[in-house]
Amino acid sequence: MANTEYDVLIVGTGAGGGAVLWRLCEKWKNSGKRIGVVEAGGLVLPTHMNNVATLGGERAVRFAASHKVPFPAIEDPVEFPLAKQVLALGGKTIFWGLVSPRFPPSAFAEWPLSYEEINPYYNIAEQVMNVGPDFFEDSSAQQVLFKRLQENGFPNVIPYPYAVYTKSSKYGKVFSNPFFSSIVFLAYALNLRAFDLAVSARCVRISQDKDKVTGVTVMDPALRSYNIKAKKVVLATSTLENPRLMLASGIPGKAIGHYLTDHSFIVAGGKASRKEFPEIPGIVGLLMPASEHEPFQIQMGGGIGKEVYFQQYQNIPFQEELSLHILGFGEVQPRYENRVFLDPAKRDRYGVPFIKIDFSYSKRDYAVINRMEATLKRFAASAGVTLQKEPGQTEICMRQPGGSIHEAGTCRMGDNPLTSVTNRFGQVHGISGLYVADNSVFPTVSGTNPTLTIVALAIRTADYIALQ
Ligand SMILES: Cc1cc2nc3c(=O)[nH]c(=O)nc-3n(C[C@H](O)[C@H](O)[C@H](O)COP(=O)(O)OP(=O)(O)OC[C@H]3O[C@@H](n4cnc5c(N)ncnc54)[C@H](O)[C@@H]3O)c2cc1C
């Protein structure tokens, strides 16, 4: 790859990087354009964890935990302690929870693009990721709880929009790879045309000449370094690594690393009596979406049945109660003072400075958290679910910052280069050829899971690059 000049070089293969790759391969199918991809991680799994028959129950949880590691290069993680990174082909999408709602139209009020502009890209993202409610269709527990919630104060409740392939093939219902990960993007791309991919290739620097990107420097685990030339570079290494690379490479921009945002995150466990449900209750996935009036989302999952992916190959003893988990994701205001910045005193083994993080909740963030907690309680009560309390804990626990793994905003898009890092298409202000395509470009996070929006925006950025 060091002997090739790429038309586009993509850094990172998570939700954002994978989506850009697939879309560019589609747009540039027979064009002879050269596309390269560098990925710091290795080949951890060839698919989403749920598609692997040997990863069930506790084993899956342990395996995922061993790869969801704390972001290694934070010097002092006190203010953002739970930030996690998955260094792997496919990034976090090989372990993600697949819940894929759209941001509500009101969430785009502070964005440089409207809901109408992103809508066609949401349609494409939903289609390519197979997002739909069908996975929960046959579950009687889902039907019972849905009805209870609808009738008891939550008329807007919906089944999880879930990124899983459920359609029948010509052989009947035969699935080999139903749960979506970014590896599916790689597969689609590979079936369209050739591209070059290096794994265990960590980007350590973005090269520029005057105001133009010229490529990147990558290092392998043996610390050999390679300069890869490219006319355009798409950074998709996520919210903490993107600003680290940009700042360490001397990319100018007052907003780089600032406006770090996240979801405030509360969790509760609950039980419902098994007697209230038919013999085989099935899997549950129900969600109260964030809206103009409620900047938070409540979601409830769990259930019992052979169709629950973790339980497919297990013998489950009869359980008297249905176990459910209830989560709340709250919007956190993007504020300039919440930021990622370099710690020049400490460098990793590749010579890249560590980062430090300043992060705190605002008064409004705490107000959202309080309302979200009260709504979660009402949600559980409406569904007939009794919240459980671990000894010494409260019914509802709040995770520390970073715990939602939905951090965003450090390369936010906007029209003003003083308060944003990229333009409305993900192109970095003032540096021609440099793009960002992942959750770091979000100006705000709504109270909504981010990945569908990451993919929709990344496809839009790829279309823009292809048009150039
Ligand atoms: C357990 C879990 C459950 C989740 N559930 C949901 C859910 O239900 N719904 C939802 O919307 N979201 C969920 N998420 C979050 C979702 O996975 C992320 O929002 C999404 O994957 C982020 O995509 P990304 O492209 O920004 O980053 P990532 O997926 O993290 O991709 C970043 C990529 O960059 C690579 N990389 C990093 N540094 C470098 C470097 N220096 N050089 C080269 N490559 C580099 C990484 O290896 C990785 O491939 C969940 C996450 C986890 C871990």
mmCIF file with all atom_site columns, N, CA and C and ligand atoms in Angstrom, residues 11-16 38-41 68 85-88 90-93 95-99 201-203 236-238 241 245 405-406 438-439 449-451 454, ligand 1:
data_model
loop_
_atom_site.group_PDB
_atom_site.id
_atom_site.type_symbol
_atom_site.label_atom_id
_atom_site.label_alt_id
_atom_site.label_comp_id
_atom_site.label_asym_id
_atom_site.label_entity_id
_atom_site.label_seq_id
_atom_site.pdbx_PDB_ins_code
_atom_site.Cartn_x
_atom_site.Cartn_y
_atom_site.Cartn_z
_atom_site.occupancy
_atom_site.B_iso_or_equiv
_atom_site.pdbx_formal_charge
_atom_site.auth_seq_id
_atom_site.auth_comp_id
_atom_site.auth_asym_id
_atom_site.auth_atom_id
_atom_site.pdbx_PDB_model_num
ATOM   1   N N   . VAL A 1 11  ? -9.696  5.354  7.191  1.00 0.00 ? 11  VAL A N   1
ATOM   2   C CA  . VAL A 1 11  ? -8.991  4.946  8.413  1.00 0.00 ? 11  VAL A CA  1
ATOM   3   C C   . VAL A 1 11  ? -10.031 4.473  9.424  1.00 0.00 ? 11  VAL A C   1
ATOM   4   N N   . GLY A 1 12  ? -10.059 3.156  9.685  1.00 0.00 ? 12  GLY A N   1
ATOM   5   C CA  . GLY A 1 12  ? -11.032 2.587  10.634 1.00 0.00 ? 12  GLY A CA  1
ATOM   6   C C   . GLY A 1 12  ? -12.156 1.878  9.885  1.00 0.00 ? 12  GLY A C   1
ATOM   7   N N   . THR A 1 13  ? -12.602 0.727  10.434 1.00 0.00 ? 13  THR A N   1
ATOM   8   C CA  . THR A 1 13  ? -13.628 -0.080 9.741  1.00 0.00 ? 13  THR A CA  1
ATOM   9   C C   . THR A 1 13  ? -14.862 -0.320 10.608 1.00 0.00 ? 13  THR A C   1
ATOM   10  N N   . GLY A 1 14  ? -15.158 0.612  11.544 1.00 0.00 ? 14  GLY A N   1
ATOM   11  C CA  . GLY A 1 14  ? -16.395 0.494  12.327 1.00 0.00 ? 14  GLY A CA  1
ATOM   12  C C   . GLY A 1 14  ? -17.591 0.908  11.483 1.00 0.00 ? 14  GLY A C   1
ATOM   13  N N   . ALA A 1 15  ? -18.649 1.350  12.146 1.00 0.00 ? 15  ALA A N   1
ATOM   14  C CA  . ALA A 1 15  ? -19.888 1.691  11.439 1.00 0.00 ? 15  ALA A CA  1
ATOM   15  C C   . ALA A 1 15  ? -19.629 2.756  10.361 1.00 0.00 ? 15  ALA A C   1
ATOM   16  N N   . GLY A 1 16  ? -18.877 3.803  10.709 1.00 0.00 ? 16  GLY A N   1
ATOM   17  C CA  . GLY A 1 16  ? -18.650 4.898  9.770  1.00 0.00 ? 16  GLY A CA  1
ATOM   18  C C   . GLY A 1 16  ? -17.725 4.498  8.629  1.00 0.00 ? 16  GLY A C   1
ATOM   19  N N   . VAL A 1 38  ? -7.162  1.342  6.134  1.00 0.00 ? 38  VAL A N   1
ATOM   20  C CA  . VAL A 1 38  ? -6.234  0.897  7.185  1.00 0.00 ? 38  VAL A CA  1
ATOM   21  C C   . VAL A 1 38  ? -6.994  0.763  8.495  1.00 0.00 ? 38  VAL A C   1
ATOM   22  N N   . GLU A 1 39  ? -6.727  -0.308 9.185  1.00 0.00 ? 39  GLU A N   1
ATOM   23  C CA  . GLU A 1 39  ? -7.452  -0.648 10.414 1.00 0.00 ? 39  GLU A CA  1
ATOM   24  C C   . GLU A 1 39  ? -6.421  -1.031 11.487 1.00 0.00 ? 39  GLU A C   1
ATOM   25  N N   . ALA A 1 40  ? -6.506  -0.371 12.643 1.00 0.00 ? 40  ALA A N   1
ATOM   26  C CA  . ALA A 1 40  ? -5.536  -0.629 13.716 1.00 0.00 ? 40  ALA A CA  1
ATOM   27  C C   . ALA A 1 40  ? -5.707  -2.019 14.323 1.00 0.00 ? 40  ALA A C   1
ATOM   28  N N   . GLY A 1 41  ? -6.944  -2.500 14.361 1.00 0.00 ? 41  GLY A N   1
ATOM   29  C CA  . GLY A 1 41  ? -7.222  -3.772 15.027 1.00 0.00 ? 41  GLY A CA  1
ATOM   30  C C   . GLY A 1 41  ? -6.953  -4.955 14.106 1.00 0.00 ? 41  GLY A C   1
ATOM   31  N N   . LYS A 1 68  ? -13.730 -5.206 24.561 1.00 0.00 ? 68  LYS A N   1
ATOM   32  C CA  . LYS A 1 68  ? -14.216 -3.824 24.808 1.00 0.00 ? 68  LYS A CA  1
ATOM   33  C C   . LYS A 1 68  ? -13.338 -3.241 25.902 1.00 0.00 ? 68  LYS A C   1
ATOM   34  N N   . GLN A 1 85  ? -13.049 1.119  23.882 1.00 0.00 ? 85  GLN A N   1
ATOM   35  C CA  . GLN A 1 85  ? -12.669 1.027  22.480 1.00 0.00 ? 85  GLN A CA  1
ATOM   36  C C   . GLN A 1 85  ? -12.640 -0.445 22.073 1.00 0.00 ? 85  GLN A C   1
ATOM   37  N N   . VAL A 1 86  ? -13.064 -0.726 20.856 1.00 0.00 ? 86  VAL A N   1
ATOM   38  C CA  . VAL A 1 86  ? -12.885 -2.072 20.317 1.00 0.00 ? 86  VAL A CA  1
ATOM   39  C C   . VAL A 1 86  ? -11.948 -1.930 19.125 1.00 0.00 ? 86  VAL A C   1
ATOM   40  N N   . LEU A 1 87  ? -10.709 -2.352 19.288 1.00 0.00 ? 87  LEU A N   1
ATOM   41  C CA  . LEU A 1 87  ? -9.764  -2.293 18.172 1.00 0.00 ? 87  LEU A CA  1
ATOM   42  C C   . LEU A 1 87  ? -9.881  -3.611 17.423 1.00 0.00 ? 87  LEU A C   1
ATOM   43  N N   . ALA A 1 88  ? -10.573 -3.585 16.301 1.00 0.00 ? 88  ALA A N   1
ATOM   44  C CA  . ALA A 1 88  ? -10.825 -4.824 15.561 1.00 0.00 ? 88  ALA A CA  1
ATOM   45  C C   . ALA A 1 88  ? -11.385 -4.470 14.197 1.00 0.00 ? 88  ALA A C   1
ATOM   46  N N   . GLY A 1 90  ? -14.127 -4.167 11.894 1.00 0.00 ? 90  GLY A N   1
ATOM   47  C CA  . GLY A 1 90  ? -15.557 -4.029 12.229 1.00 0.00 ? 90  GLY A CA  1
ATOM   48  C C   . GLY A 1 90  ? -15.796 -3.137 13.432 1.00 0.00 ? 90  GLY A C   1
ATOM   49  N N   . GLY A 1 91  ? -14.750 -2.809 14.175 1.00 0.00 ? 91  GLY A N   1
ATOM   50  C CA  . GLY A 1 91  ? -14.896 -1.909 15.331 1.00 0.00 ? 91  GLY A CA  1
ATOM   51  C C   . GLY A 1 91  ? -15.927 -2.424 16.327 1.00 0.00 ? 91  GLY A C   1
ATOM   52  N N   . LYS A 1 92  ? -16.655 -1.482 16.925 1.00 0.00 ? 92  LYS A N   1
ATOM   53  C CA  . LYS A 1 92  ? -17.610 -1.880 17.970 1.00 0.00 ? 92  LYS A CA  1
ATOM   54  C C   . LYS A 1 92  ? -18.792 -2.662 17.398 1.00 0.00 ? 92  LYS A C   1
ATOM   55  N N   . THR A 1 93  ? -18.982 -2.615 16.076 1.00 0.00 ? 93  THR A N   1
ATOM   56  C CA  . THR A 1 93  ? -20.193 -3.250 15.530 1.00 0.00 ? 93  THR A CA  1
ATOM   57  C C   . THR A 1 93  ? -20.151 -4.773 15.607 1.00 0.00 ? 93  THR A C   1
ATOM   58  N N   . PHE A 1 95  ? -19.832 -6.252 18.323 1.00 0.00 ? 95  PHE A N   1
ATOM   59  C CA  . PHE A 1 95  ? -20.463 -6.547 19.624 1.00 0.00 ? 95  PHE A CA  1
ATOM   60  C C   . PHE A 1 95  ? -21.722 -5.731 19.888 1.00 0.00 ? 95  PHE A C   1
ATOM   61  N N   . TRP A 1 96  ? -22.071 -4.808 18.994 1.00 0.00 ? 96  TRP A N   1
ATOM   62  C CA  . TRP A 1 96  ? -23.105 -3.831 19.358 1.00 0.00 ? 96  TRP A CA  1
ATOM   63  C C   . TRP A 1 96  ? -24.481 -4.476 19.538 1.00 0.00 ? 96  TRP A C   1
ATOM   64  N N   . GLY A 1 97  ? -25.407 -3.697 20.160 1.00 0.00 ? 97  GLY A N   1
ATOM   65  C CA  . GLY A 1 97  ? -26.722 -4.224 20.530 1.00 0.00 ? 97  GLY A CA  1
ATOM   66  C C   . GLY A 1 97  ? -27.781 -4.127 19.450 1.00 0.00 ? 97  GLY A C   1
ATOM   67  N N   . LEU A 1 98  ? -27.476 -3.608 18.253 1.00 0.00 ? 98  LEU A N   1
ATOM   68  C CA  . LEU A 1 98  ? -28.328 -3.662 17.050 1.00 0.00 ? 98  LEU A CA  1
ATOM   69  C C   . LEU A 1 98  ? -29.568 -2.776 17.078 1.00 0.00 ? 98  LEU A C   1
ATOM   70  N N   . VAL A 1 99  ? -29.790 -2.033 18.159 1.00 0.00 ? 99  VAL A N   1
ATOM   71  C CA  . VAL A 1 99  ? -30.993 -1.201 18.263 1.00 0.00 ? 99  VAL A CA  1
ATOM   72  C C   . VAL A 1 99  ? -30.754 0.059  17.420 1.00 0.00 ? 99  VAL A C   1
ATOM   73  N N   . ALA A 1 201 ? -2.764  -2.107 11.291 1.00 0.00 ? 201 ALA A N   1
ATOM   74  C CA  . ALA A 1 201 ? -2.095  -0.949 10.686 1.00 0.00 ? 201 ALA A CA  1
ATOM   75  C C   . ALA A 1 201 ? -2.653  0.300  11.355 1.00 0.00 ? 201 ALA A C   1
ATOM   76  N N   . ARG A 1 202 ? -1.940  0.788  12.347 1.00 0.00 ? 202 ARG A N   1
ATOM   77  C CA  . ARG A 1 202 ? -2.454  1.888  13.172 1.00 0.00 ? 202 ARG A CA  1
ATOM   78  C C   . ARG A 1 202 ? -2.041  3.226  12.578 1.00 0.00 ? 202 ARG A C   1
ATOM   79  N N   . CYS A 1 203 ? -3.027  4.051  12.280 1.00 0.00 ? 203 CYS A N   1
ATOM   80  C CA  . CYS A 1 203 ? -2.732  5.390  11.798 1.00 0.00 ? 203 CYS A CA  1
ATOM   81  C C   . CYS A 1 203 ? -2.154  6.198  12.963 1.00 0.00 ? 203 CYS A C   1
ATOM   82  N N   . ALA A 1 236 ? -12.264 7.645  10.370 1.00 0.00 ? 236 ALA A N   1
ATOM   83  C CA  . ALA A 1 236 ? -13.441 6.998  10.984 1.00 0.00 ? 236 ALA A CA  1
ATOM   84  C C   . ALA A 1 236 ? -12.974 6.191  12.185 1.00 0.00 ? 236 ALA A C   1
ATOM   85  N N   . THR A 1 237 ? -12.167 6.829  13.041 1.00 0.00 ? 237 THR A N   1
ATOM   86  C CA  . THR A 1 237 ? -11.612 6.105  14.191 1.00 0.00 ? 237 THR A CA  1
ATOM   87  C C   . THR A 1 237 ? -12.354 6.431  15.487 1.00 0.00 ? 237 THR A C   1
ATOM   88  N N   . SER A 1 238 ? -13.443 7.191  15.372 1.00 0.00 ? 238 SER A N   1
ATOM   89  C CA  . SER A 1 238 ? -14.362 7.464  16.468 1.00 0.00 ? 238 SER A CA  1
ATOM   90  C C   . SER A 1 238 ? -13.974 8.692  17.298 1.00 0.00 ? 238 SER A C   1
ATOM   91  N N   . GLU A 1 241 ? -10.407 9.053  19.304 1.00 0.00 ? 241 GLU A N   1
ATOM   92  C CA  . GLU A 1 241 ? -9.169  8.892  18.522 1.00 0.00 ? 241 GLU A CA  1
ATOM   93  C C   . GLU A 1 241 ? -9.068  9.945  17.407 1.00 0.00 ? 241 GLU A C   1
ATOM   94  N N   . LEU A 1 245 ? -5.683  12.163 16.759 1.00 0.00 ? 245 LEU A N   1
ATOM   95  C CA  . LEU A 1 245 ? -4.865  12.119 15.546 1.00 0.00 ? 245 LEU A CA  1
ATOM   96  C C   . LEU A 1 245 ? -4.753  13.497 14.903 1.00 0.00 ? 245 LEU A C   1
ATOM   97  N N   . ILE A 1 405 ? -21.215 4.202  25.776 1.00 0.00 ? 405 ILE A N   1
ATOM   98  C CA  . ILE A 1 405 ? -20.411 3.962  24.553 1.00 0.00 ? 405 ILE A CA  1
ATOM   99  C C   . ILE A 1 405 ? -21.032 4.692  23.356 1.00 0.00 ? 405 ILE A C   1
ATOM   100 N N   . HIS A 1 406 ? -21.658 5.839  23.629 1.00 0.00 ? 406 HIS A N   1
ATOM   101 C CA  . HIS A 1 406 ? -22.275 6.636  22.560 1.00 0.00 ? 406 HIS A CA  1
ATOM   102 C C   . HIS A 1 406 ? -21.619 8.021  22.474 1.00 0.00 ? 406 HIS A C   1
ATOM   103 N N   . ASP A 1 438 ? -17.949 9.473  11.268 1.00 0.00 ? 438 ASP A N   1
ATOM   104 C CA  . ASP A 1 438 ? -18.388 8.615  12.376 1.00 0.00 ? 438 ASP A CA  1
ATOM   105 C C   . ASP A 1 438 ? -19.120 9.484  13.393 1.00 0.00 ? 438 ASP A C   1
ATOM   106 N N   . ASN A 1 439 ? -19.331 8.965  14.609 1.00 0.00 ? 439 ASN A N   1
ATOM   107 C CA  . ASN A 1 439 ? -20.155 9.712  15.568 1.00 0.00 ? 439 ASN A CA  1
ATOM   108 C C   . ASN A 1 439 ? -19.520 11.027 16.034 1.00 0.00 ? 439 ASN A C   1
ATOM   109 N N   . ASN A 1 449 ? -29.985 6.017  20.184 1.00 0.00 ? 449 ASN A N   1
ATOM   110 C CA  . ASN A 1 449 ? -28.804 5.216  19.820 1.00 0.00 ? 449 ASN A CA  1
ATOM   111 C C   . ASN A 1 449 ? -28.220 5.767  18.504 1.00 0.00 ? 449 ASN A C   1
ATOM   112 N N   . PRO A 1 450 ? -26.887 5.818  18.418 1.00 0.00 ? 450 PRO A N   1
ATOM   113 C CA  . PRO A 1 450 ? -26.288 6.611  17.328 1.00 0.00 ? 450 PRO A CA  1
ATOM   114 C C   . PRO A 1 450 ? -26.038 5.910  15.991 1.00 0.00 ? 450 PRO A C   1
ATOM   115 N N   . THR A 1 451 ? -25.990 4.577  15.961 1.00 0.00 ? 451 THR A N   1
ATOM   116 C CA  . THR A 1 451 ? -25.306 3.927  14.834 1.00 0.00 ? 451 THR A CA  1
ATOM   117 C C   . THR A 1 451 ? -26.024 4.104  13.480 1.00 0.00 ? 451 THR A C   1
ATOM   118 N N   . ILE A 1 454 ? -24.955 7.385  12.277 1.00 0.00 ? 454 ILE A N   1
ATOM   119 C CA  . ILE A 1 454 ? -23.548 7.346  11.809 1.00 0.00 ? 454 ILE A CA  1
ATOM   120 C C   . ILE A 1 454 ? -23.513 6.837  10.377 1.00 0.00 ? 454 ILE A C   1
HETATM 121 C C1  . LIG B 2 .   ? -21.751 -3.597 23.692 1.00 0.00 ? 1   LIG B C1  1
HETATM 122 C C2  . LIG B 2 .   ? -22.169 -2.464 22.799 1.00 0.00 ? 1   LIG B C2  1
HETATM 123 C C3  . LIG B 2 .   ? -23.523 -2.313 22.513 1.00 0.00 ? 1   LIG B C3  1
HETATM 124 C C4  . LIG B 2 .   ? -23.933 -1.270 21.670 1.00 0.00 ? 1   LIG B C4  1
HETATM 125 N N1  . LIG B 2 .   ? -25.241 -1.204 21.321 1.00 0.00 ? 1   LIG B N1  1
HETATM 126 C C5  . LIG B 2 .   ? -25.648 -0.271 20.440 1.00 0.00 ? 1   LIG B C5  1
HETATM 127 C C6  . LIG B 2 .   ? -27.001 -0.253 19.971 1.00 0.00 ? 1   LIG B C6  1
HETATM 128 O O1  . LIG B 2 .   ? -27.831 -1.097 20.323 1.00 0.00 ? 1   LIG B O1  1
HETATM 129 N N2  . LIG B 2 .   ? -27.352 0.729  19.099 1.00 0.00 ? 1   LIG B N2  1
HETATM 130 C C7  . LIG B 2 .   ? -26.460 1.674  18.654 1.00 0.00 ? 1   LIG B C7  1
HETATM 131 O O2  . LIG B 2 .   ? -26.843 2.527  17.850 1.00 0.00 ? 1   LIG B O2  1
HETATM 132 N N3  . LIG B 2 .   ? -25.175 1.657  19.068 1.00 0.00 ? 1   LIG B N3  1
HETATM 133 C C8  . LIG B 2 .   ? -24.744 0.719  19.940 1.00 0.00 ? 1   LIG B C8  1
HETATM 134 N N4  . LIG B 2 .   ? -23.434 0.689  20.339 1.00 0.00 ? 1   LIG B N4  1
HETATM 135 C C9  . LIG B 2 .   ? -22.527 1.728  19.848 1.00 0.00 ? 1   LIG B C9  1
HETATM 136 C C10 . LIG B 2 .   ? -22.040 1.439  18.440 1.00 0.00 ? 1   LIG B C10 1
HETATM 137 O O3  . LIG B 2 .   ? -21.356 0.228  18.405 1.00 0.00 ? 1   LIG B O3  1
HETATM 138 C C11 . LIG B 2 .   ? -21.144 2.590  18.022 1.00 0.00 ? 1   LIG B C11 1
HETATM 139 O O4  . LIG B 2 .   ? -21.926 3.773  18.039 1.00 0.00 ? 1   LIG B O4  1
HETATM 140 C C12 . LIG B 2 .   ? -20.602 2.477  16.618 1.00 0.00 ? 1   LIG B C12 1
HETATM 141 O O5  . LIG B 2 .   ? -19.996 1.234  16.387 1.00 0.00 ? 1   LIG B O5  1
HETATM 142 C C13 . LIG B 2 .   ? -19.562 3.569  16.435 1.00 0.00 ? 1   LIG B C13 1
HETATM 143 O O6  . LIG B 2 .   ? -19.069 3.509  15.124 1.00 0.00 ? 1   LIG B O6  1
HETATM 144 P P1  . LIG B 2 .   ? -17.752 4.262  14.761 1.00 0.00 ? 1   LIG B P1  1
HETATM 145 O O7  . LIG B 2 .   ? -17.484 4.008  13.323 1.00 0.00 ? 1   LIG B O7  1
HETATM 146 O O8  . LIG B 2 .   ? -17.886 5.678  15.205 1.00 0.00 ? 1   LIG B O8  1
HETATM 147 O O9  . LIG B 2 .   ? -16.650 3.646  15.721 1.00 0.00 ? 1   LIG B O9  1
HETATM 148 P P2  . LIG B 2 .   ? -16.083 2.178  15.908 1.00 0.00 ? 1   LIG B P2  1
HETATM 149 O O10 . LIG B 2 .   ? -17.111 1.156  15.613 1.00 0.00 ? 1   LIG B O10 1
HETATM 150 O O11 . LIG B 2 .   ? -15.436 2.162  17.251 1.00 0.00 ? 1   LIG B O11 1
HETATM 151 O O12 . LIG B 2 .   ? -14.954 2.099  14.791 1.00 0.00 ? 1   LIG B O12 1
HETATM 152 C C14 . LIG B 2 .   ? -13.699 2.728  14.913 1.00 0.00 ? 1   LIG B C14 1
HETATM 153 C C15 . LIG B 2 .   ? -12.694 1.931  14.110 1.00 0.00 ? 1   LIG B C15 1
HETATM 154 O O13 . LIG B 2 .   ? -11.445 2.606  14.058 1.00 0.00 ? 1   LIG B O13 1
HETATM 155 C C16 . LIG B 2 .   ? -10.399 1.697  14.348 1.00 0.00 ? 1   LIG B C16 1
HETATM 156 N N5  . LIG B 2 .   ? -9.288  2.516  14.865 1.00 0.00 ? 1   LIG B N5  1
HETATM 157 C C17 . LIG B 2 .   ? -9.217  3.175  16.042 1.00 0.00 ? 1   LIG B C17 1
HETATM 158 N N6  . LIG B 2 .   ? -8.060  3.865  16.127 1.00 0.00 ? 1   LIG B N6  1
HETATM 159 C C18 . LIG B 2 .   ? -7.417  3.665  14.959 1.00 0.00 ? 1   LIG B C18 1
HETATM 160 C C19 . LIG B 2 .   ? -6.169  4.156  14.419 1.00 0.00 ? 1   LIG B C19 1
HETATM 161 N N7  . LIG B 2 .   ? -5.379  4.987  15.098 1.00 0.00 ? 1   LIG B N7  1
HETATM 162 N N8  . LIG B 2 .   ? -5.796  3.744  13.174 1.00 0.00 ? 1   LIG B N8  1
HETATM 163 C C20 . LIG B 2 .   ? -6.606  2.901  12.446 1.00 0.00 ? 1   LIG B C20 1
HETATM 164 N N9  . LIG B 2 .   ? -7.774  2.422  12.909 1.00 0.00 ? 1   LIG B N9  1
HETATM 165 C C21 . LIG B 2 .   ? -8.181  2.810  14.146 1.00 0.00 ? 1   LIG B C21 1
HETATM 166 C C22 . LIG B 2 .   ? -11.029 0.721  15.334 1.00 0.00 ? 1   LIG B C22 1
HETATM 167 O O14 . LIG B 2 .   ? -10.328 -0.487 15.407 1.00 0.00 ? 1   LIG B O14 1
HETATM 168 C C23 . LIG B 2 .   ? -12.408 0.552  14.713 1.00 0.00 ? 1   LIG B C23 1
HETATM 169 O O15 . LIG B 2 .   ? -12.421 -0.379 13.663 1.00 0.00 ? 1   LIG B O15 1
HETATM 170 C C24 . LIG B 2 .   ? -22.976 -0.343 21.167 1.00 0.00 ? 1   LIG B C24 1
HETATM 171 C C25 . LIG B 2 .   ? -21.618 -0.509 21.451 1.00 0.00 ? 1   LIG B C25 1
HETATM 172 C C26 . LIG B 2 .   ? -21.203 -1.563 22.252 1.00 0.00 ? 1   LIG B C26 1
HETATM 173 C C27 . LIG B 2 .   ? -19.734 -1.741 22.497 1.00 0.00 ? 1   LIG B C27 1
#
